[in-house]
Short mmCIF file of C-alpha atoms in Angstrom, two decimals:
data_model
loop_
_atom_site.label_atom_id
_atom_site.label_comp_id
_atom_site.label_asym_id
_atom_site.label_seq_id
_atom_site.Cartn_x
_atom_site.Cartn_y
_atom_site.Cartn_z
CA MET A 23 1.54 17.92 -19.36
CA ASP A 24 0.18 18.39 -22.88
CA VAL A 25 2.42 21.10 -24.41
CA GLU A 26 -0.11 21.72 -27.18
CA ASN A 27 -2.68 22.89 -24.63
CA PHE A 28 -0.20 24.61 -22.28
CA ASP A 29 -1.64 28.09 -22.87
CA ILE A 30 -5.20 26.90 -22.26
CA ILE A 31 -4.21 25.17 -19.02
CA GLU A 32 -2.23 28.22 -17.87
CA ASP A 33 -5.24 30.45 -18.53
CA TYR A 34 -7.50 28.23 -16.43
CA ILE A 35 -5.06 28.23 -13.50
CA SER A 36 -4.28 31.97 -13.67
CA LYS A 37 -8.03 32.63 -13.65
CA HIS A 38 -8.19 31.23 -10.12
CA PHE A 39 -4.65 31.52 -8.69
CA GLN A 40 -1.67 33.85 -8.84
CA ILE A 41 0.98 31.82 -10.65
CA HIS A 42 4.49 32.01 -9.19
CA GLY A 43 6.25 29.87 -11.78
CA PHE A 44 6.34 26.78 -13.96
CA HIS A 45 8.72 23.87 -13.33
CA SER A 46 9.71 20.65 -15.07
CA THR A 47 11.26 17.85 -13.01
CA GLU A 48 11.73 14.08 -13.27
CA GLU A 49 8.37 13.72 -11.52
CA GLY A 50 6.67 15.85 -14.18
CA SER A 51 5.73 19.45 -14.91
CA PHE A 52 3.73 21.70 -12.60
CA PHE A 53 2.80 25.27 -11.78
CA THR A 54 3.60 26.88 -8.42
CA VAL A 55 1.01 29.29 -7.03
CA LEU A 56 1.14 31.71 -4.11
CA SER A 57 -2.04 30.86 -2.23
CA TYR A 58 -4.60 28.13 -1.64
CA ASP A 59 -8.36 28.20 -1.26
CA LYS A 60 -10.34 24.98 -0.99
CA LYS A 61 -13.47 26.30 -2.73
CA ILE A 62 -11.50 27.91 -5.55
CA PHE A 63 -9.53 24.72 -6.17
CA THR A 64 -12.76 22.70 -6.23
CA GLN A 65 -14.09 25.09 -8.87
CA LEU A 66 -10.89 24.64 -10.88
CA VAL A 67 -11.34 20.85 -10.73
CA HIS A 68 -14.87 21.11 -12.13
CA GLU A 69 -13.89 23.52 -14.91
CA MET A 70 -10.85 21.53 -16.04
CA ASP A 71 -12.85 18.31 -15.94
CA GLU A 72 -14.97 19.74 -18.75
CA ILE A 73 -11.93 20.12 -21.04
CA GLY A 74 -10.50 16.69 -20.17
CA TYR A 75 -7.91 17.51 -17.51
CA ILE A 76 -7.50 16.81 -13.79
CA PRO A 77 -5.59 19.24 -11.53
CA PHE A 78 -4.07 18.26 -8.19
CA ILE A 79 -2.51 20.51 -5.57
CA GLU A 80 -0.06 20.02 -2.70
CA PRO A 81 2.37 22.08 -0.57
CA TYR A 82 5.74 22.80 -2.21
CA ASN A 83 8.69 24.77 -0.77
CA GLY A 84 6.53 27.36 0.95
CA PHE A 85 4.18 27.63 -2.03
CA TYR A 86 1.66 25.26 -3.60
CA ARG A 87 2.17 23.27 -6.75
CA ILE A 88 -0.57 22.37 -9.18
CA GLY A 89 0.05 19.43 -11.48
CA ILE A 90 -2.16 18.54 -14.40
CA ALA A 91 -3.05 15.08 -15.65
CA GLN A 92 -5.13 14.11 -18.65
CA LYS A 93 -8.50 12.72 -17.69
CA PRO A 94 -8.50 8.95 -18.35
CA GLU A 95 -11.22 7.36 -20.40
CA ARG A 96 -13.73 5.43 -18.32
CA GLY A 97 -14.95 2.14 -19.67
CA GLU A 98 -18.57 1.17 -19.22
CA SER A 99 -19.40 -1.01 -16.25
CA ARG A 100 -20.94 -4.36 -17.14
CA VAL A 101 -23.24 -5.42 -14.33
CA TRP A 102 -23.68 -8.86 -15.87
CA ILE A 103 -20.04 -9.58 -15.06
CA ASN A 104 -20.64 -8.65 -11.40
CA LEU A 105 -23.67 -10.96 -11.33
CA LEU A 106 -21.86 -13.83 -13.04
CA LEU A 107 -18.91 -13.63 -10.64
CA PHE A 108 -21.30 -13.39 -7.69
CA LEU A 109 -23.12 -16.58 -8.74
CA ALA A 110 -19.82 -18.36 -9.31
CA THR A 111 -18.64 -17.30 -5.85
CA ILE A 112 -21.82 -18.70 -4.30
CA ALA A 113 -20.96 -22.03 -5.93
CA THR A 114 -17.30 -22.04 -4.83
CA THR A 115 -18.06 -20.95 -1.26
CA LEU A 116 -20.78 -23.59 -1.01
CA TYR A 117 -18.23 -26.20 -2.00
CA ALA A 118 -15.67 -24.80 0.46
CA GLY A 119 -18.23 -24.81 3.27
CA TYR A 120 -19.31 -28.33 2.34
CA THR A 121 -15.71 -29.53 2.53
CA PHE A 122 -14.91 -27.67 5.76
CA GLY A 123 -18.16 -28.81 7.40
CA GLY A 124 -17.56 -32.48 6.69
CA GLY A 125 -20.13 -32.89 3.93
CA LYS A 126 -23.09 -31.23 5.66
CA ILE A 127 -25.16 -29.25 3.17
CA TRP A 128 -26.70 -26.82 5.67
CA ASP A 129 -23.27 -26.02 7.09
CA ALA A 130 -22.15 -25.30 3.52
CA VAL A 131 -25.10 -22.94 3.00
CA ALA A 132 -24.46 -21.21 6.33
CA PHE A 133 -20.77 -20.74 5.51
CA SER A 134 -21.51 -19.36 2.04
CA ILE A 135 -24.05 -16.87 3.37
CA ALA A 136 -21.72 -15.78 6.18
CA ILE A 137 -18.58 -15.26 4.07
CA ILE A 138 -20.44 -13.48 1.27
CA ALA A 139 -22.20 -11.24 3.81
CA VAL A 140 -18.89 -10.17 5.35
CA LEU A 141 -17.07 -9.60 2.05
CA GLY A 142 -20.09 -8.07 0.31
CA THR A 143 -20.77 -5.62 3.13
CA HIS A 144 -17.11 -4.57 3.14
CA GLU A 145 -17.07 -3.72 -0.57
CA THR A 146 -20.60 -2.25 -0.64
CA ALA A 147 -19.51 0.21 2.05
CA HIS A 148 -16.60 1.27 -0.19
CA PHE A 149 -19.05 1.72 -3.06
CA ALA A 150 -21.40 3.84 -0.91
CA ALA A 151 -18.49 6.02 0.29
CA ALA A 152 -17.36 6.55 -3.30
CA ARG A 153 -20.84 7.59 -4.39
CA LYS A 154 -21.13 9.93 -1.41
CA HIS A 155 -18.07 11.88 -2.57
CA GLY A 156 -18.87 11.80 -6.29
CA VAL A 157 -16.19 9.22 -7.08
CA ASP A 158 -17.01 6.91 -9.98
CA ALA A 159 -16.80 3.29 -8.85
CA THR A 160 -18.16 -0.08 -9.92
CA LEU A 161 -20.37 -2.43 -7.96
CA PRO A 162 -18.43 -5.14 -6.07
CA TYR A 163 -16.73 -7.86 -8.09
CA PHE A 164 -16.62 -11.15 -6.17
CA VAL A 165 -13.65 -13.35 -7.06
CA PRO A 166 -14.40 -17.10 -7.01
CA ALA A 167 -11.42 -19.37 -6.42
CA PRO A 168 -10.61 -23.01 -5.57
CA THR A 169 -9.28 -22.06 -2.13
CA LEU A 170 -10.07 -23.13 1.44
CA ILE A 171 -12.71 -20.38 1.64
CA GLY A 172 -13.85 -20.60 -2.00
CA THR A 173 -12.90 -17.04 -2.94
CA PHE A 174 -10.10 -14.51 -3.22
CA GLY A 175 -12.45 -11.88 -1.79
CA ALA A 176 -14.22 -9.02 -3.50
CA VAL A 177 -13.19 -5.65 -4.94
CA ILE A 178 -14.60 -2.49 -6.44
CA ASN A 179 -12.92 -0.60 -9.26
CA VAL A 180 -12.48 3.13 -8.52
CA LYS A 181 -12.59 4.82 -11.93
CA SER A 182 -12.08 8.49 -11.10
CA PRO A 183 -9.70 10.49 -8.87
CA ILE A 184 -10.49 10.99 -5.19
CA PRO A 185 -11.16 14.71 -4.62
CA THR A 186 -10.21 15.37 -0.97
CA LYS A 187 -8.45 13.81 2.00
CA ASN A 188 -11.83 13.44 3.69
CA ALA A 189 -13.04 11.38 0.73
CA LEU A 190 -9.82 9.34 0.70
CA PHE A 191 -10.21 8.58 4.41
CA ASP A 192 -13.86 7.60 3.97
CA LEU A 193 -13.04 5.23 1.11
CA GLY A 194 -10.35 3.67 3.30
CA PHE A 195 -12.14 3.15 6.59
CA SER A 196 -15.70 2.44 5.39
CA GLY A 197 -15.05 -1.12 4.15
CA PRO A 198 -13.13 -2.50 7.16
CA LEU A 199 -15.55 -0.90 9.62
CA ALA A 200 -18.65 -2.25 7.86
CA GLY A 201 -17.01 -5.65 7.38
CA ILE A 202 -16.06 -6.06 11.04
CA ILE A 203 -19.54 -4.94 12.16
CA VAL A 204 -20.94 -7.90 10.20
CA ALA A 205 -18.08 -10.27 11.10
CA ILE A 206 -18.67 -9.88 14.87
CA PRO A 207 -22.26 -11.28 14.95
CA VAL A 208 -21.22 -13.94 12.42
CA LEU A 209 -18.40 -14.93 14.76
CA ILE A 210 -20.68 -14.91 17.82
CA ILE A 211 -23.18 -17.23 16.10
CA GLY A 212 -20.34 -19.43 14.88
CA ILE A 213 -18.71 -19.73 18.30
CA LEU A 214 -22.02 -20.75 19.85
CA LEU A 215 -22.40 -23.42 17.16
CA SER A 216 -18.84 -24.70 17.66
CA SER A 217 -17.85 -27.59 19.88
CA VAL A 218 -15.02 -28.24 22.33
CA GLU A 219 -13.15 -31.42 21.43
CA PRO A 220 -9.88 -33.16 22.38
CA VAL A 221 -6.89 -31.95 20.40
CA SER A 222 -5.98 -34.53 17.76
CA ALA A 223 -2.48 -35.07 16.43
CA GLY A 224 -1.81 -33.35 13.11
CA VAL A 225 -4.76 -30.95 13.41
CA LEU A 226 -3.92 -27.38 12.42
CA THR A 227 -4.11 -25.04 15.41
CA PHE A 228 -3.75 -21.29 15.60
CA ASN A 229 -3.57 -18.43 18.04
CA PRO A 230 -6.88 -16.58 17.66
CA PRO A 231 -6.90 -12.79 17.29
CA LEU A 232 -7.65 -10.79 20.42
CA LEU A 233 -11.18 -10.00 19.28
CA MET A 234 -12.00 -13.70 18.86
CA SER A 235 -10.42 -14.54 22.24
CA ILE A 236 -12.54 -11.89 23.97
CA LEU A 237 -15.76 -13.16 22.39
CA THR A 238 -14.91 -16.79 23.22
CA TYR A 239 -14.14 -15.83 26.83
CA PHE A 240 -17.60 -14.34 27.33
CA LEU A 241 -19.55 -16.87 25.25
CA LEU A 242 -18.06 -20.20 26.38
CA PRO A 243 -16.73 -21.73 29.59
CA PRO A 244 -12.94 -22.11 29.84
CA VAL A 245 -11.57 -24.73 27.45
CA PRO A 246 -9.83 -27.48 29.50
CA SER A 247 -6.22 -28.44 28.87
CA GLY A 248 -5.85 -30.90 25.99
CA TYR A 249 -9.02 -29.62 24.35
CA ALA A 250 -9.62 -26.98 21.68
CA LEU A 251 -12.53 -25.23 20.03
CA ASN A 252 -13.54 -27.06 16.87
CA LEU A 253 -14.77 -24.21 14.69
CA HIS A 254 -18.17 -24.42 13.04
CA PRO A 255 -18.08 -23.26 9.39
CA VAL A 256 -19.88 -20.04 10.40
CA ALA A 257 -17.21 -19.35 13.05
CA PHE A 258 -14.58 -20.00 10.40
CA ALA A 259 -16.29 -17.44 8.14
CA GLY A 260 -16.21 -14.94 11.02
CA TRP A 261 -12.51 -15.61 11.54
CA VAL A 262 -11.91 -15.04 7.82
CA GLY A 263 -13.74 -11.72 8.20
CA ILE A 264 -11.31 -10.71 10.94
CA ILE A 265 -8.31 -11.68 8.79
CA VAL A 266 -9.68 -9.76 5.81
CA THR A 267 -10.16 -6.71 8.03
CA MET A 268 -6.63 -6.99 9.44
CA LEU A 269 -4.92 -7.37 6.08
CA ASN A 270 -6.94 -4.57 4.50
CA LEU A 271 -6.09 -2.25 7.40
CA MET A 272 -2.36 -2.76 6.92
CA PRO A 273 -1.25 0.83 6.19
CA VAL A 274 0.39 -0.15 2.91
CA ALA A 275 0.19 1.35 -0.60
CA PHE A 276 -3.39 1.30 -1.94
CA LEU A 277 -4.90 -1.01 0.68
CA ASP A 278 -7.67 0.44 2.83
CA GLY A 279 -5.18 1.14 5.59
CA GLY A 280 -2.91 2.73 3.00
CA HIS A 281 -5.69 5.15 2.03
CA ILE A 282 -6.21 6.02 5.69
CA SER A 283 -2.47 6.53 6.18
CA ARG A 284 -2.15 8.70 3.05
CA SER A 285 -5.07 10.89 4.16
CA LEU A 286 -3.26 11.51 7.46
CA PHE A 287 0.38 11.78 6.35
CA SER A 288 2.58 13.12 3.59
CA GLU A 289 3.73 10.91 0.73
CA GLY A 290 7.14 10.38 2.35
CA VAL A 291 5.71 9.36 5.73
CA HIS A 292 3.20 7.12 3.97
CA LYS A 293 6.07 5.17 2.34
CA VAL A 294 7.74 4.65 5.73
CA VAL A 295 4.46 3.53 7.30
CA SER A 296 3.93 1.18 4.34
CA MET A 297 7.26 -0.52 5.02
CA ILE A 298 6.32 -0.91 8.68
CA GLY A 299 3.02 -2.49 7.61
CA ILE A 300 4.82 -4.95 5.32
CA THR A 301 7.20 -5.84 8.17
CA VAL A 302 4.27 -6.54 10.52
CA THR A 303 2.69 -8.73 7.84
CA VAL A 304 5.92 -10.75 7.54
CA VAL A 305 6.25 -11.12 11.33
CA LEU A 306 2.69 -12.47 11.50
CA GLY A 307 3.60 -15.04 8.85
CA TRP A 308 1.37 -13.86 5.99
CA ILE A 309 4.31 -14.06 3.57
CA PRO A 310 2.44 -14.25 0.20
CA MET A 311 0.40 -11.19 1.19
CA ALA A 312 3.56 -9.37 2.30
CA VAL A 313 5.21 -10.12 -1.06
CA LEU A 314 2.12 -8.82 -2.89
CA MET A 315 2.16 -5.65 -0.75
CA PHE A 316 5.85 -5.13 -1.54
CA ILE A 317 5.26 -5.52 -5.28
CA ILE A 318 2.31 -3.11 -5.25
CA LEU A 319 4.22 -0.53 -3.20
CA PHE A 320 7.25 -0.41 -5.47
CA ALA A 321 5.56 -1.11 -8.81
CA THR A 322 3.19 1.84 -8.40
CA LYS A 323 6.03 4.08 -7.09
CA ARG A 324 3.72 6.45 -5.19
CA HIS A 325 0.30 6.93 -3.69
CA PRO A 326 -0.87 10.24 -5.23
CA GLY A 327 -3.31 10.92 -2.44
CA ALA A 328 -6.29 13.15 -3.12
CA LEU A 329 -6.54 15.84 -5.79
CA ASP A 330 -6.52 18.31 -2.89
CA ASN A 331 -3.51 17.30 -0.79
CA VAL A 332 -3.53 20.56 1.18
CA SER A 333 -6.68 20.55 3.29
CA GLY A 334 -6.73 18.08 6.19
CA ILE A 335 -9.40 15.69 7.44
CA THR A 336 -12.09 16.66 9.94
CA LYS A 337 -11.80 16.11 13.70
CA TRP A 338 -14.32 13.27 13.80
CA ARG A 339 -12.35 11.47 11.11
CA LYS A 340 -9.19 11.84 13.21
CA ALA A 341 -11.12 10.28 16.10
CA MET A 342 -12.30 7.52 13.75
CA ALA A 343 -8.67 6.89 12.77
CA VAL A 344 -7.98 6.03 16.42
CA VAL A 345 -11.00 3.70 16.42
CA MET A 346 -9.71 1.96 13.30
CA LEU A 347 -6.28 1.56 14.92
CA LEU A 348 -7.98 -0.22 17.85
CA VAL A 349 -9.92 -2.42 15.42
CA PHE A 350 -6.65 -3.25 13.65
CA ILE A 351 -5.00 -4.26 16.96
CA LEU A 352 -8.00 -6.41 17.94
CA CYS A 353 -7.80 -8.19 14.56
CA LEU A 354 -4.04 -8.90 14.51
CA SER A 355 -3.59 -12.61 13.95
CA PRO A 356 -0.68 -14.85 12.90
CA VAL A 357 -0.96 -17.48 10.18
CA PRO A 358 -2.57 -20.67 11.57
CA GLY A 359 0.06 -22.96 13.05
CA SER A 360 2.63 -20.18 13.50
CA PRO A 361 3.81 -18.79 16.85
CA PHE A 362 2.78 -15.31 17.86
#
């Protein structure tokens, strides 16, 4: 906390709350106050934003503690970078689809459209949720890459704190839900375009996620022994959409599932749930992703949650959390070629 402006900050807080004390710990300095009111705290956030500070509140030893952070400077968004990366991703996904489809140009186009639709919808939903709650966020950045799918995915950059647990939950669940809603019809079309062929030696096989197995069961006749479904590039894009949804819903650190977990649980419980999520990722065989999750979890030390860590989420969001858990279970999938 800026000592130079201590008196100013104290005046702002005492204007809205009855201060119980001031404490300095290894985690930082904070005020303890006797009571909490959601509307009053929201007003405090707006007023302190004008002088360049951000307050956050959470329960503390029978009271409430209010910490203060300096408002970070926000760099200007450059839409031309978003556009350039998007065009580059079209090129790399076209090449990936062309390679996967055996040199067929229309399969390459279909794959590129399908994968970009799934990833783009996922991140656009995050962007819309951020705007809904007044959170400053960039448009999606697509990440082109020389990989099997031609991309490392897409991201948005959240540039301001998340005000409430409701907002934190919405930012977490919106992307995976929107992405899977697009991935399902993509997968259906892809399965119908796929063919059943004899299993060849050396061909990579995998245990499909439950969602894909259910769709295949209703869309195709039983696959005879010694045969397997040869995925069309569009079906492959749908499968990628399922994997993206699963990995993002892992309740770890700052992943989408981590945001959902932090909106539901305390910081301590969130850390435990994060370790469980990393363990599940390892068991499924997604080792590089598990290592990345581990690094993010311990490098960032803590998920701060929302500015208001006192008020809970609404009932319909709690119901939606159950829905997202079911989506997560339906999407669970091991690495191709690994046992389940």
